[in-house]
Coordinates of C-alpha atoms in Angstrom, one line a residue:
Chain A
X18 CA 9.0 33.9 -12.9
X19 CA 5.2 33.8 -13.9
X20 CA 3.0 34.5 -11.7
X21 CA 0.9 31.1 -12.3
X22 CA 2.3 28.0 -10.5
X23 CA 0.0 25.7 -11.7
X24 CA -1.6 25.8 -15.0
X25 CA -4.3 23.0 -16.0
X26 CA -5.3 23.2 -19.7
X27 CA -7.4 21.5 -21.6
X28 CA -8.1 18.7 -19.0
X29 CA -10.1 15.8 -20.2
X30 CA -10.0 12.7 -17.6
X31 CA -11.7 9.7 -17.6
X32 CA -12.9 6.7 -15.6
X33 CA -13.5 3.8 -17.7
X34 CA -16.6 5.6 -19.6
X35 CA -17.5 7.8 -17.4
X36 CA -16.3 11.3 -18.0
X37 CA -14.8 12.9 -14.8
X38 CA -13.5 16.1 -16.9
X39 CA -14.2 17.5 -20.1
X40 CA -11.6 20.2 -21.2
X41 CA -11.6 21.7 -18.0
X42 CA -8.6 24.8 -17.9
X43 CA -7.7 26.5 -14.0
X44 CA -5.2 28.8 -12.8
X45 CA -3.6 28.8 -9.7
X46 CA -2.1 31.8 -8.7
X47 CA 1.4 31.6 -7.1
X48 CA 1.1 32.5 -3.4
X49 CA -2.1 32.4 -3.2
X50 CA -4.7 30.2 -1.8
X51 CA -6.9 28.5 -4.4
X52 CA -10.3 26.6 -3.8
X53 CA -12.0 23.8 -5.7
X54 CA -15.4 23.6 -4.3
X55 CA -18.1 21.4 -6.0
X56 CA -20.9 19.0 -5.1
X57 CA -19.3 15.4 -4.0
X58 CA -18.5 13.1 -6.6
X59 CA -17.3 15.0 -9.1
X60 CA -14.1 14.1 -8.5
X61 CA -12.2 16.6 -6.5
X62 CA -9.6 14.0 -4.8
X63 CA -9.0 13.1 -8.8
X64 CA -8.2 16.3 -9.9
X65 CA -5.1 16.1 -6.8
X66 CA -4.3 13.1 -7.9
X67 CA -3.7 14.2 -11.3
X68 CA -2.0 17.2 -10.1
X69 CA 0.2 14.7 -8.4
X70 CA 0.8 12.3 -11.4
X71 CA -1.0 9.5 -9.5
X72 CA -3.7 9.6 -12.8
X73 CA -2.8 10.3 -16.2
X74 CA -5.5 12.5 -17.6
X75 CA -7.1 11.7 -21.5
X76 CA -6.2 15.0 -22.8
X77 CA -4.7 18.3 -21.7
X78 CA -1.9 19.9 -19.8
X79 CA -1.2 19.8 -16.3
X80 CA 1.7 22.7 -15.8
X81 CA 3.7 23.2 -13.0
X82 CA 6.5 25.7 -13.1
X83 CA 6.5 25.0 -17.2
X84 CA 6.7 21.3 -16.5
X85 CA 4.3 19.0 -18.1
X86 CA 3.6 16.9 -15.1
X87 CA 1.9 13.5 -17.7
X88 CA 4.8 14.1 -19.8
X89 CA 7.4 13.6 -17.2
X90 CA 9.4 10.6 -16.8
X91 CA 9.5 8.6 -13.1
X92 CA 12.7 10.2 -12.1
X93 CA 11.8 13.9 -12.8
X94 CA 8.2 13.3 -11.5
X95 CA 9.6 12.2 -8.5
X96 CA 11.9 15.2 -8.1
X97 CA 8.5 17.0 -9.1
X98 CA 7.0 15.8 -5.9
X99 CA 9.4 16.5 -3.9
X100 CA 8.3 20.2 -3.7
X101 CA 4.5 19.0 -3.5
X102 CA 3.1 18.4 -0.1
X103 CA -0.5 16.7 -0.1
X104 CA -2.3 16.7 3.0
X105 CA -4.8 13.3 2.7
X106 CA -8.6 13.3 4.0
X107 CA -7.5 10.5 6.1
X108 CA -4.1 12.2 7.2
X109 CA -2.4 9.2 5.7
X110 CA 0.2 8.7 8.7
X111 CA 2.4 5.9 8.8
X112 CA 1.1 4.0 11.6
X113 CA 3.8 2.1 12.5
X114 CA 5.7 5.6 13.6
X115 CA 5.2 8.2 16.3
X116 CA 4.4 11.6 14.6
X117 CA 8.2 12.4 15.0
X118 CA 9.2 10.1 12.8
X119 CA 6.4 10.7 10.1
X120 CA 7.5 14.3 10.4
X121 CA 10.9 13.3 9.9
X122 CA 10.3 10.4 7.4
X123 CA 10.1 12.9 4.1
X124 CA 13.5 14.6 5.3
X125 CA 15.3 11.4 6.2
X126 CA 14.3 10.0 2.9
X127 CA 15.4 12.8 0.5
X128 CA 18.3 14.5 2.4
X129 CA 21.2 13.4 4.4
X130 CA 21.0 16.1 7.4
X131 CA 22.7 14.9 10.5
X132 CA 20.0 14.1 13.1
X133 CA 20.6 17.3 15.3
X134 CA 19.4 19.3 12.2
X135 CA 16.3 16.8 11.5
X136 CA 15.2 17.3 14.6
X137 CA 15.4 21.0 15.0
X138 CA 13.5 21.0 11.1
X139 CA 10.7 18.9 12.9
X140 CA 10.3 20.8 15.9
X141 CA 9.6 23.7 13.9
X142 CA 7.8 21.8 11.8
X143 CA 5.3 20.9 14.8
X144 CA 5.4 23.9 16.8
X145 CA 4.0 25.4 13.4
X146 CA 1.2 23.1 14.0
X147 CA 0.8 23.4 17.7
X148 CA 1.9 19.6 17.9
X149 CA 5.4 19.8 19.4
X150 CA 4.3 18.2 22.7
X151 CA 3.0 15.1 20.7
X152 CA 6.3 14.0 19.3
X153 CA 5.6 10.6 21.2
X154 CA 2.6 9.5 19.9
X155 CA 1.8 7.2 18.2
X156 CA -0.7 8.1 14.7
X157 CA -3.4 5.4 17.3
X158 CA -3.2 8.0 20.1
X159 CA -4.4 11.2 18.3
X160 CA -7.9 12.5 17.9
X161 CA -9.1 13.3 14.0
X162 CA -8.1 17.0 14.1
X163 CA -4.6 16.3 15.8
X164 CA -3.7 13.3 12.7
X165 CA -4.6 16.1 10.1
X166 CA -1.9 18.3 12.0
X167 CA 0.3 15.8 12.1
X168 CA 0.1 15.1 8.5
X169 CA 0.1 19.0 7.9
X170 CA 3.5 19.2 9.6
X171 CA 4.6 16.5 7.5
X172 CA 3.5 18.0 4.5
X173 CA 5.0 20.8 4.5
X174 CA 8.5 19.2 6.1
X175 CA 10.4 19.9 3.1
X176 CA 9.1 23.6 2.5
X177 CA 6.8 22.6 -0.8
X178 CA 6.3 24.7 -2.8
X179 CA 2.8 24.0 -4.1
X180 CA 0.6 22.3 -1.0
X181 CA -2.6 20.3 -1.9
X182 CA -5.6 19.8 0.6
X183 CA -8.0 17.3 0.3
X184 CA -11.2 17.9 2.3
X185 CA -9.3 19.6 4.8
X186 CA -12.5 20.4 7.3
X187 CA -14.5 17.3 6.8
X188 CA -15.6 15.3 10.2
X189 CA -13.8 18.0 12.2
X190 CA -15.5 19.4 15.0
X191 CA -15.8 23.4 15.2
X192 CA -12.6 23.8 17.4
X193 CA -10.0 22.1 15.5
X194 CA -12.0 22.8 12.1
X195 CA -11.1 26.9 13.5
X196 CA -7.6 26.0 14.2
X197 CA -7.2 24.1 10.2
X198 CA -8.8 27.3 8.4
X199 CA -6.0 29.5 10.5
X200 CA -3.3 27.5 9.8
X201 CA -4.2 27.1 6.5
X202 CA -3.9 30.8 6.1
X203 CA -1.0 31.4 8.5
X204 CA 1.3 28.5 6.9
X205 CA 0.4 30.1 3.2
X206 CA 1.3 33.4 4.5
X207 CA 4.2 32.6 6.7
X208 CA 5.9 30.2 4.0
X209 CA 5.6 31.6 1.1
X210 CA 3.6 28.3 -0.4
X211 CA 1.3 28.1 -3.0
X212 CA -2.0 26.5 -1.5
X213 CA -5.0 24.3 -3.2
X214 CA -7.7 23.4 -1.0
X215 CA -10.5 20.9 -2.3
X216 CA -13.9 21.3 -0.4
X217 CA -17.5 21.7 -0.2
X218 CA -17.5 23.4 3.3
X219 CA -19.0 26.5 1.6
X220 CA -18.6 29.2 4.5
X221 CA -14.6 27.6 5.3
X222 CA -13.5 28.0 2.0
X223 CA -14.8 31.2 1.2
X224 CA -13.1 32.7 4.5
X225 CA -9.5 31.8 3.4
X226 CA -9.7 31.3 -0.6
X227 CA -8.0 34.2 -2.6
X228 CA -10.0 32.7 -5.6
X229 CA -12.4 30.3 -6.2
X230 CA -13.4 27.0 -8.7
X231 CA -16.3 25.5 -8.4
X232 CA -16.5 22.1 -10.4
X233 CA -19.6 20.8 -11.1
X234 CA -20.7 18.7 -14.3
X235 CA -17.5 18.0 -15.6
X236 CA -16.4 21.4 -15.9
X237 CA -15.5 24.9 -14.1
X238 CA -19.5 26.5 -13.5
X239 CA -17.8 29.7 -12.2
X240 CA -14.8 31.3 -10.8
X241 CA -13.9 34.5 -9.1
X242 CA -13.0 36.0 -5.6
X243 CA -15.1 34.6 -2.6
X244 CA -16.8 38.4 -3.2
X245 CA -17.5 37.5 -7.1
X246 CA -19.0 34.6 -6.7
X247 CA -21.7 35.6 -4.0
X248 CA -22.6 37.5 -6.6
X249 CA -22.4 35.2 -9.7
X250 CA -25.5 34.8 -12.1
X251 CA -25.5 31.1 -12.3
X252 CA -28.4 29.4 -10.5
X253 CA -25.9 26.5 -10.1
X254 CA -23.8 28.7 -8.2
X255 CA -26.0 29.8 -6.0
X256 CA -27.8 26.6 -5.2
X257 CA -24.2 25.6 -4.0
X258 CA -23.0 28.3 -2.0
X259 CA -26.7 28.6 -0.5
X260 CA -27.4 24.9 0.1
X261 CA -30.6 24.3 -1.2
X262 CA -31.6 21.1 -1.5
X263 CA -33.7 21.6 -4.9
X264 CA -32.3 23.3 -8.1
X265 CA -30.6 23.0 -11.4
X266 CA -28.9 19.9 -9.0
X267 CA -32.2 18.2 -9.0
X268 CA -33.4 16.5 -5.3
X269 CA -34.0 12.8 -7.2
X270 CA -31.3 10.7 -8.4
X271 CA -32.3 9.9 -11.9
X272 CA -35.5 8.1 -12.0
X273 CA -38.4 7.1 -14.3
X274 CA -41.4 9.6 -13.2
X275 CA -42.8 8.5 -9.7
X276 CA -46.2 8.4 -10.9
X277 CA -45.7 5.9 -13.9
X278 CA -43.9 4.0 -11.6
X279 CA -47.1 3.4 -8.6
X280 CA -49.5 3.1 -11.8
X281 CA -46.7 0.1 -12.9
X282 CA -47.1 -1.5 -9.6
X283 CA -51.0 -1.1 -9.1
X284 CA -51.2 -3.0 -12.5
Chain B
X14 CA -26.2 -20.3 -21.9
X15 CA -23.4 -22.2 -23.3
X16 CA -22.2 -18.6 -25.0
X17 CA -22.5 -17.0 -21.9
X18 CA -20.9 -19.8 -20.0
X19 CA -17.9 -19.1 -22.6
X20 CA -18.2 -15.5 -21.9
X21 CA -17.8 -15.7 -18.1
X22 CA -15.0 -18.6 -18.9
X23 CA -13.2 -15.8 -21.0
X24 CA -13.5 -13.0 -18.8
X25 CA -12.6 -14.7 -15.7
X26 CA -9.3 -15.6 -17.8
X27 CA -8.7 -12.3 -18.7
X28 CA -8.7 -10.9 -15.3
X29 CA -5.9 -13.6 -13.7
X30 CA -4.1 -12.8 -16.7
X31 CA -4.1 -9.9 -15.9
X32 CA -3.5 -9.8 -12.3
X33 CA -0.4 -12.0 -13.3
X34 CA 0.6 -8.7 -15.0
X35 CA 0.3 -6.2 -12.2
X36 CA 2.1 -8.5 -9.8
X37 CA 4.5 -9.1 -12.5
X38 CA 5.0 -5.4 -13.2
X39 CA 4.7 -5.0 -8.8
X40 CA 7.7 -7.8 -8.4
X41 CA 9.7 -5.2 -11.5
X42 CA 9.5 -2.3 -9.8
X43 CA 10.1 -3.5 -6.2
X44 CA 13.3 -5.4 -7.7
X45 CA 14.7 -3.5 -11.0
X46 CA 16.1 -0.6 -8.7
X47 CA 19.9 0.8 -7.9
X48 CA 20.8 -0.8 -4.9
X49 CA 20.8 1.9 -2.1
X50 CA 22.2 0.0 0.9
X51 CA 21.9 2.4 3.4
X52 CA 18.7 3.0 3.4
X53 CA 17.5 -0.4 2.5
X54 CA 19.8 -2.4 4.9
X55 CA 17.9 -1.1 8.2
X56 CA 14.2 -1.5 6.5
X57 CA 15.5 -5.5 5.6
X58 CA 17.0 -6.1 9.2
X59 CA 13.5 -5.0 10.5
X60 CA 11.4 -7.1 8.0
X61 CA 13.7 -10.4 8.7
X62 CA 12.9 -9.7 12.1
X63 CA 9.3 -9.4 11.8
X64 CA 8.9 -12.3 8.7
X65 CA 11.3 -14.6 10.4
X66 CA 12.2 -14.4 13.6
X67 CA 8.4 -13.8 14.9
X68 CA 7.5 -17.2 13.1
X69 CA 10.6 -19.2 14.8
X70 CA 8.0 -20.1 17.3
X71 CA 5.3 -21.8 14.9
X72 CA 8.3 -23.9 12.9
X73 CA 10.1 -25.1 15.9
X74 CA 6.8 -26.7 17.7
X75 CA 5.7 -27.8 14.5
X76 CA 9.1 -29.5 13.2
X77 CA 9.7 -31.1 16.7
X78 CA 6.0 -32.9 16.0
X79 CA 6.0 -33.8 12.9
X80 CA 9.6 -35.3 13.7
X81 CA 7.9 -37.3 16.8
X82 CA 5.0 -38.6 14.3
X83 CA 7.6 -39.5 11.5
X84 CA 9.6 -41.5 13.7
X85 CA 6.4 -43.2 15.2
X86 CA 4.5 -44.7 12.4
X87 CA 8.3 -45.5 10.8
X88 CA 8.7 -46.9 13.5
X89 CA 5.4 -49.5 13.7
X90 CA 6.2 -49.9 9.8
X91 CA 9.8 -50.7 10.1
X92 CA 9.6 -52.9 13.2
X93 CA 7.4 -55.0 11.1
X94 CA 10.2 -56.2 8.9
X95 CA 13.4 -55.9 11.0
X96 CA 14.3 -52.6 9.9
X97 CA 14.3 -50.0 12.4
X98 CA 17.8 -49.4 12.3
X99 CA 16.4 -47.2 9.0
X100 CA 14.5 -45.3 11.3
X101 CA 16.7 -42.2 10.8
X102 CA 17.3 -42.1 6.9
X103 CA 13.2 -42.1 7.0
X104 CA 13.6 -39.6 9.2
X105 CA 15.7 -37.4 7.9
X106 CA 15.1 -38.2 4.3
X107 CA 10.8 -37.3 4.2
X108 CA 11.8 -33.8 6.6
X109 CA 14.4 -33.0 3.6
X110 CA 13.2 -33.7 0.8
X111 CA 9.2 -33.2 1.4
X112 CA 8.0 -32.5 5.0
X113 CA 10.3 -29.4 5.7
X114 CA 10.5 -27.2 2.2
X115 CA 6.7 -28.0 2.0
X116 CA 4.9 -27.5 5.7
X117 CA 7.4 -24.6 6.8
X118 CA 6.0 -22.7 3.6
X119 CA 2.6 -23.5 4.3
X120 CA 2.8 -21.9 7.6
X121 CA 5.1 -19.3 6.5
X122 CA 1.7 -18.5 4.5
X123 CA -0.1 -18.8 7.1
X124 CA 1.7 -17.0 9.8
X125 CA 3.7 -14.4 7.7
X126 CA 1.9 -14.2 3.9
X127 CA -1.8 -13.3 5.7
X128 CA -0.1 -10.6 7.9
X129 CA 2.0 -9.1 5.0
X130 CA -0.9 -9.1 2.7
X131 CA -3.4 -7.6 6.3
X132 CA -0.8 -4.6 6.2
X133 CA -0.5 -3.7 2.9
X134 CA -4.0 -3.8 2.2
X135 CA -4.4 -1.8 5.4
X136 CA -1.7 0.6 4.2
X137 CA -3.2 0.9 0.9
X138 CA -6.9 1.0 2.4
X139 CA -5.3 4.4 4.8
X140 CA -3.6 6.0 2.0
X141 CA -0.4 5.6 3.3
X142 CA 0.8 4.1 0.1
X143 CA -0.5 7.2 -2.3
X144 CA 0.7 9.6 0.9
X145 CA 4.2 7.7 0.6
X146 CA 4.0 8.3 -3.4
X147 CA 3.2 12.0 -3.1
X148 CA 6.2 12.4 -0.9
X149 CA 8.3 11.3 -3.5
X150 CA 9.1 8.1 -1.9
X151 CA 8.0 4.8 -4.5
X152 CA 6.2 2.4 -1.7
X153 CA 7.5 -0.3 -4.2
X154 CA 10.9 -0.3 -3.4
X155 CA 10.3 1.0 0.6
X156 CA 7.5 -1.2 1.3
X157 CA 7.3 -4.3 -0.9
X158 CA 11.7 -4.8 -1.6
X159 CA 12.5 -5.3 1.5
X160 CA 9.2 -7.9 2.3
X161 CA 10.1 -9.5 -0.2
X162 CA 13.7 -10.1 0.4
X163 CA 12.8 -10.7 3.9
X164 CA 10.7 -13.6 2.7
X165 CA 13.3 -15.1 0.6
X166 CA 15.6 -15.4 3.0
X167 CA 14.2 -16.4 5.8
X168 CA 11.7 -19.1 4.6
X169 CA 14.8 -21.7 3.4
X170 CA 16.4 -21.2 6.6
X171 CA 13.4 -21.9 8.8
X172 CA 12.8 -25.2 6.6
X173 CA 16.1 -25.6 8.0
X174 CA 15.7 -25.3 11.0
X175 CA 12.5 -27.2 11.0
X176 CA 14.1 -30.0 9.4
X177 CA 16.9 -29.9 12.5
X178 CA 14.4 -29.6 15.0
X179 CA 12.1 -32.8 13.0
X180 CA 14.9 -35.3 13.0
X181 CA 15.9 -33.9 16.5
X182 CA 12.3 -34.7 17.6
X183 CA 12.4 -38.3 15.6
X184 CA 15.5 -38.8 17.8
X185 CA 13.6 -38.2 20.9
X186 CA 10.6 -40.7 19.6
X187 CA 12.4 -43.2 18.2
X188 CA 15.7 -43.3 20.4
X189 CA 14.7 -41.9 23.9
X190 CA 11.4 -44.0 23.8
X191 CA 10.8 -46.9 21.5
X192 CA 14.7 -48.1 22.1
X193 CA 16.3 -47.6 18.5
X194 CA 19.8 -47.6 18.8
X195 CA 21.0 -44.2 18.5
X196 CA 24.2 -44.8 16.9
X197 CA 22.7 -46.4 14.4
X198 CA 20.2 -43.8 14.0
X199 CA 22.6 -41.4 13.3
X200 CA 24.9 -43.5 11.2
X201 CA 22.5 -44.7 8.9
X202 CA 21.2 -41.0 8.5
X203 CA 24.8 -40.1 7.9
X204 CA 24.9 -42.8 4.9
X205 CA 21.4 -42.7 3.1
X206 CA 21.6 -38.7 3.2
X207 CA 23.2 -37.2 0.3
X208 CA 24.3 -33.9 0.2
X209 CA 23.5 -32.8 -3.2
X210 CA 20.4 -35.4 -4.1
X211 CA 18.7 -34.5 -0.6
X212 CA 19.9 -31.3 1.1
X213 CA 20.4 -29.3 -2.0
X214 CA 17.5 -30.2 -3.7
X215 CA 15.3 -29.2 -0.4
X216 CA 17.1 -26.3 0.0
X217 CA 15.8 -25.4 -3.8
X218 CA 12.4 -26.2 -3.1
X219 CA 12.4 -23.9 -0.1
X220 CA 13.7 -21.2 -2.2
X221 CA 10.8 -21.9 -5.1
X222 CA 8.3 -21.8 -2.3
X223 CA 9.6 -18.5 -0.8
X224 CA 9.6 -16.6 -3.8
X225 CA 6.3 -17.7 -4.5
X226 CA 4.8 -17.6 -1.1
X227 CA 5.6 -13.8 -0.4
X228 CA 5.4 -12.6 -4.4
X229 CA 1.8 -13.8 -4.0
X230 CA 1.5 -12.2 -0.5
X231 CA 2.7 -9.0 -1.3
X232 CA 0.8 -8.8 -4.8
X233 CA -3.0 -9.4 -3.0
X234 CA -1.9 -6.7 -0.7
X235 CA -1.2 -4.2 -3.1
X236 CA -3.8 -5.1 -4.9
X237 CA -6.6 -5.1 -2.5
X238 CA -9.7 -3.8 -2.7
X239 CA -8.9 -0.7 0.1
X240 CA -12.0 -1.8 2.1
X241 CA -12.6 -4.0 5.0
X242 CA -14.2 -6.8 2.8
X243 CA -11.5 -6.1 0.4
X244 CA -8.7 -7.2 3.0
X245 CA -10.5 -9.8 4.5
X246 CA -10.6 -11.3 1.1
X247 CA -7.2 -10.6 -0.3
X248 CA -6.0 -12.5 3.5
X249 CA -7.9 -15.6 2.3
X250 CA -6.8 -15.8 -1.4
X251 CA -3.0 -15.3 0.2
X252 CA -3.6 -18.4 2.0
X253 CA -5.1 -20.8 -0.6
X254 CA -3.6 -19.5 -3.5
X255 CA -0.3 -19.7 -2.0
X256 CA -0.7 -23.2 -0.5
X257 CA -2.6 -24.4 -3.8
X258 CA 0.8 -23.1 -5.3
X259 CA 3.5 -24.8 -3.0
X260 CA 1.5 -28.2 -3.4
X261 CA 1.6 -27.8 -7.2
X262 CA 4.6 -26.7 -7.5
X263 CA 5.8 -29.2 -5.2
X264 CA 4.4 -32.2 -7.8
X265 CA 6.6 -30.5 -10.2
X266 CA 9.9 -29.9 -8.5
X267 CA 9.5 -33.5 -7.1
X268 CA 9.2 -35.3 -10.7
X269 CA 12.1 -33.0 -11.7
X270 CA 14.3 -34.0 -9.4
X271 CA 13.8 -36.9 -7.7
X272 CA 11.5 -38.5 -10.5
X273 CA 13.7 -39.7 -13.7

């Protein structure tokens, strides 16, 4: 068994004419827990997507286990899925359940376990995520950070083997943003899963990441272990992981120059 | 201007074209599946509850009225020449052929079709649709299949029932109060009504209307723009496109059937 789970070559995506990725190629070790970081709007939830089959990329190879996943037919994509867990921005709950039954929707839907063992597999599943007491609720009822557990137990309810974050820590306050880096890095540990986490929560990321992307004008700008990149070269790099607000990322969205412009309107 | 004009014409036709084709290819892969009844049963029984029973309500107040009016200005007309003894074929014949197939699926849309397309949208809008795709589960056959079957069985049998409760209510105007005779109310009904010509032919509308009704429903859900404004719109065009499409295609099944 390689030790590569997911292996993107050659990606080339695009959105209408606007070019997303140009032959862009990443690694994601098996076991470990890879970040995407990169400026928003350069498509991080895209690259999940495409990871997922939702998109069809232009060009390139998107291998899991050996499997070209925008080669694959429905059915075998499907059964691809099934050991995929995505945990959406939103949470994505299904709001017309209590966070039992989300928990237990993936397990109803792709096994045929009695209901004693369903429940016991959801139990676990949110006493993993510190949620057992909140069986009841309804998806209405919870605060941000709980729904993002919720949809973490759900996610991982079938023991994936690859699991996909997107924007794990945005709009979370300090407490429950500490309690999603942990489990994060417990739930890797503990289940053996492969882990990507998309963000641009700079000082998260580079607490739990084994390795690190970061994306940035259509194509990986540098790479390496949290340690690596602190010390990368690029001034892109840097002007990412330090937050400045001016830099090769320039302040201005596009513009003609400012002074041509107030002479145009003094005229 | 006029090439531009010809421009915007074009494109405009383009894109219904094309949204013909996604709903098409929607309708395809909600429908073209193995049939997997025990999953699927449950998920109808709900839907047929929520679809049909919870518009029960809006058909039965509405039938009983519109049977009242029927019988009412029938009444003033028929009186006029003698005839009131036809009070019931009118009756009967209008909530058949026209009245019931045609105002049951214009609420339906507006009762049902808005909320199906409000929750898909929604759904779409909280990516609970893509969640439901990465979990392996195709939201075409769990959510739209069973809407849609839902739909197609319930509407006929509410223009059923709100063609009962319409002739029932013509009863109560034209029997109870103005004084027609009631036997002859029903026997005359009994005679003019045919079973094939009238029943039949309304139960075929109804089905027509269904099928478009909550195809159209289902397909501005799905494909709403996942926004607030997005919804709001796709609720909207549910409601006039579908009740454009009932009274059109009601012209049509009309001079089919009852017009040569």
């Amino acid at each position: 068994m390689s030790d590569i789970l997911v292996d993107i070559q050659h990606l080339t995506f695009k959105r209408g004419d606007r070019v997303i990725y140009d032959d862009m190629s990443m690694q994601f070790q098996r076991g470990k827990v890879t970040a995407i970081m990169g400026p928003s709007g350069i498509g991080k939830t895209t690259l999940l997507r495409l990871i997922g089959g939702q998109l069809k990329p232009e060009q390139g190879k998107i291998l899991i286990n050996g499997q070209d996943i925008p080669t694959l037919n429905r059915k075998d994509l499907y059964k691809a899925r099934q050991k995929m867990g995505m945990l959406f921005q939103s949470g994505a709950l299904f709001s017309d359940m209590s966070v039992y039954d989300n928990v237990a929707f993936p397990i109803r839907e792709h096994t045929r376990l009695p209901e004693e063992i369903i429940r016991l597999m959801v139990l676990m599943k949110l006493e993993a995520v510190g949620l057992r007491g909140a069986r009841d609720l309804m998806p209405a009822e919870l605060s941000g950070g709980m729904a993002r557990r919720a949809a973490l137990a759900r996610a991982i309810a079938l023991d994936p083997q690859l699991i996909m974050y997107d924007e794990p820590f945005a709009g979370q306050d300090p407490i429950s943003m500490g309690v999603i880096v942990r489990l994060i890095r417990s739930l890797n540990n503990a289940l053996g899963l492969t882990s990507v986490v998309v963000s641009h929560d700079v000082n998260e990321v580079m607490s739990i990441a084994d390795y690190v992307y970061v994306v940035a004008e259509q194509k990986v700008i540098g790479q390496g272990t949290p340690d690596e990149l602190r010390a990368h070269p690029s001034a892109l790099v840097q002007q990412f992981l330090q937050g400045q607000s001016d830099g090769p990322v320039p302040f201005h969205f596009k513009a003609a120059s400012y002074s041509a412009e107030l002479m145009e309107l003094a005229k | 201007m006029i090439v531009d004009k010809l421009q915007q014409l074009g494109q405009h036709s383009i894109a219904k074209i094309q949204g013909m084709g996604r709903a098409t290819l929607m309708l395809f892969g909600a429908l073209v599946a193995w049939p997997t009844p025990r999953k699927s049963f449950p998920l109808l029984l709900k839907q047929l509850y929520v679809v049909g029973v919870l518009s029960l309500l809006i058909i039965l107040v509405s039938g009983l009225f519109i049977g009242m009016v029927l019988a009412l200005q029938g009444y003033t007309v028929l009186s006029k020449f003698g005839a009131e003894q036809m009070l019931g074929p009118l009756v009967a014949l209008s909530l058949l052929r026209e009245l019931g197939p045609v105002v049951t699926a214009l609420l339906f849309a507006g009762r049902a079709g808005s909320a199906l397309t409000a929750e898909i949208g929604l759904m779409k809008a909280t990516e609970q649709l893509s969640g439901m795709e990465m979990m392996a589960v195709d939201p075409l056959r769990r959510i739209i299949a069973p809407r849609f079957w839902a739909g197609v069985i319930s509407m006929p049998l509410l223009a059923l029932i709100f063609t009962a409760v319409g002739i029932l209510g013509g009863h109560l105007v034209g029997v109870d109060w103005l004084g027609v005779d009631g036997g002859g109310y029903w026997s005359a009904m009994q005679a003019n009504v045919d079973f094939q010509q009238d029943i039949l032919n309304g139960v075929i509308k109804s089905v027509v209307f269904a099928l478009i009704v909550t195809w159209i429903a289902l397909h501005k859900g799905f494909d709403a723009v996942p926004t607030s404004e997005g919804i709001s719109q796709a609720t909207t065009q549910t409601v006039v496109t579908s009740s454009l499409a009932v009274l059109g295609f009601d012209f049509i099944l009309t001079a089919v059937m009852f017009g040569g």
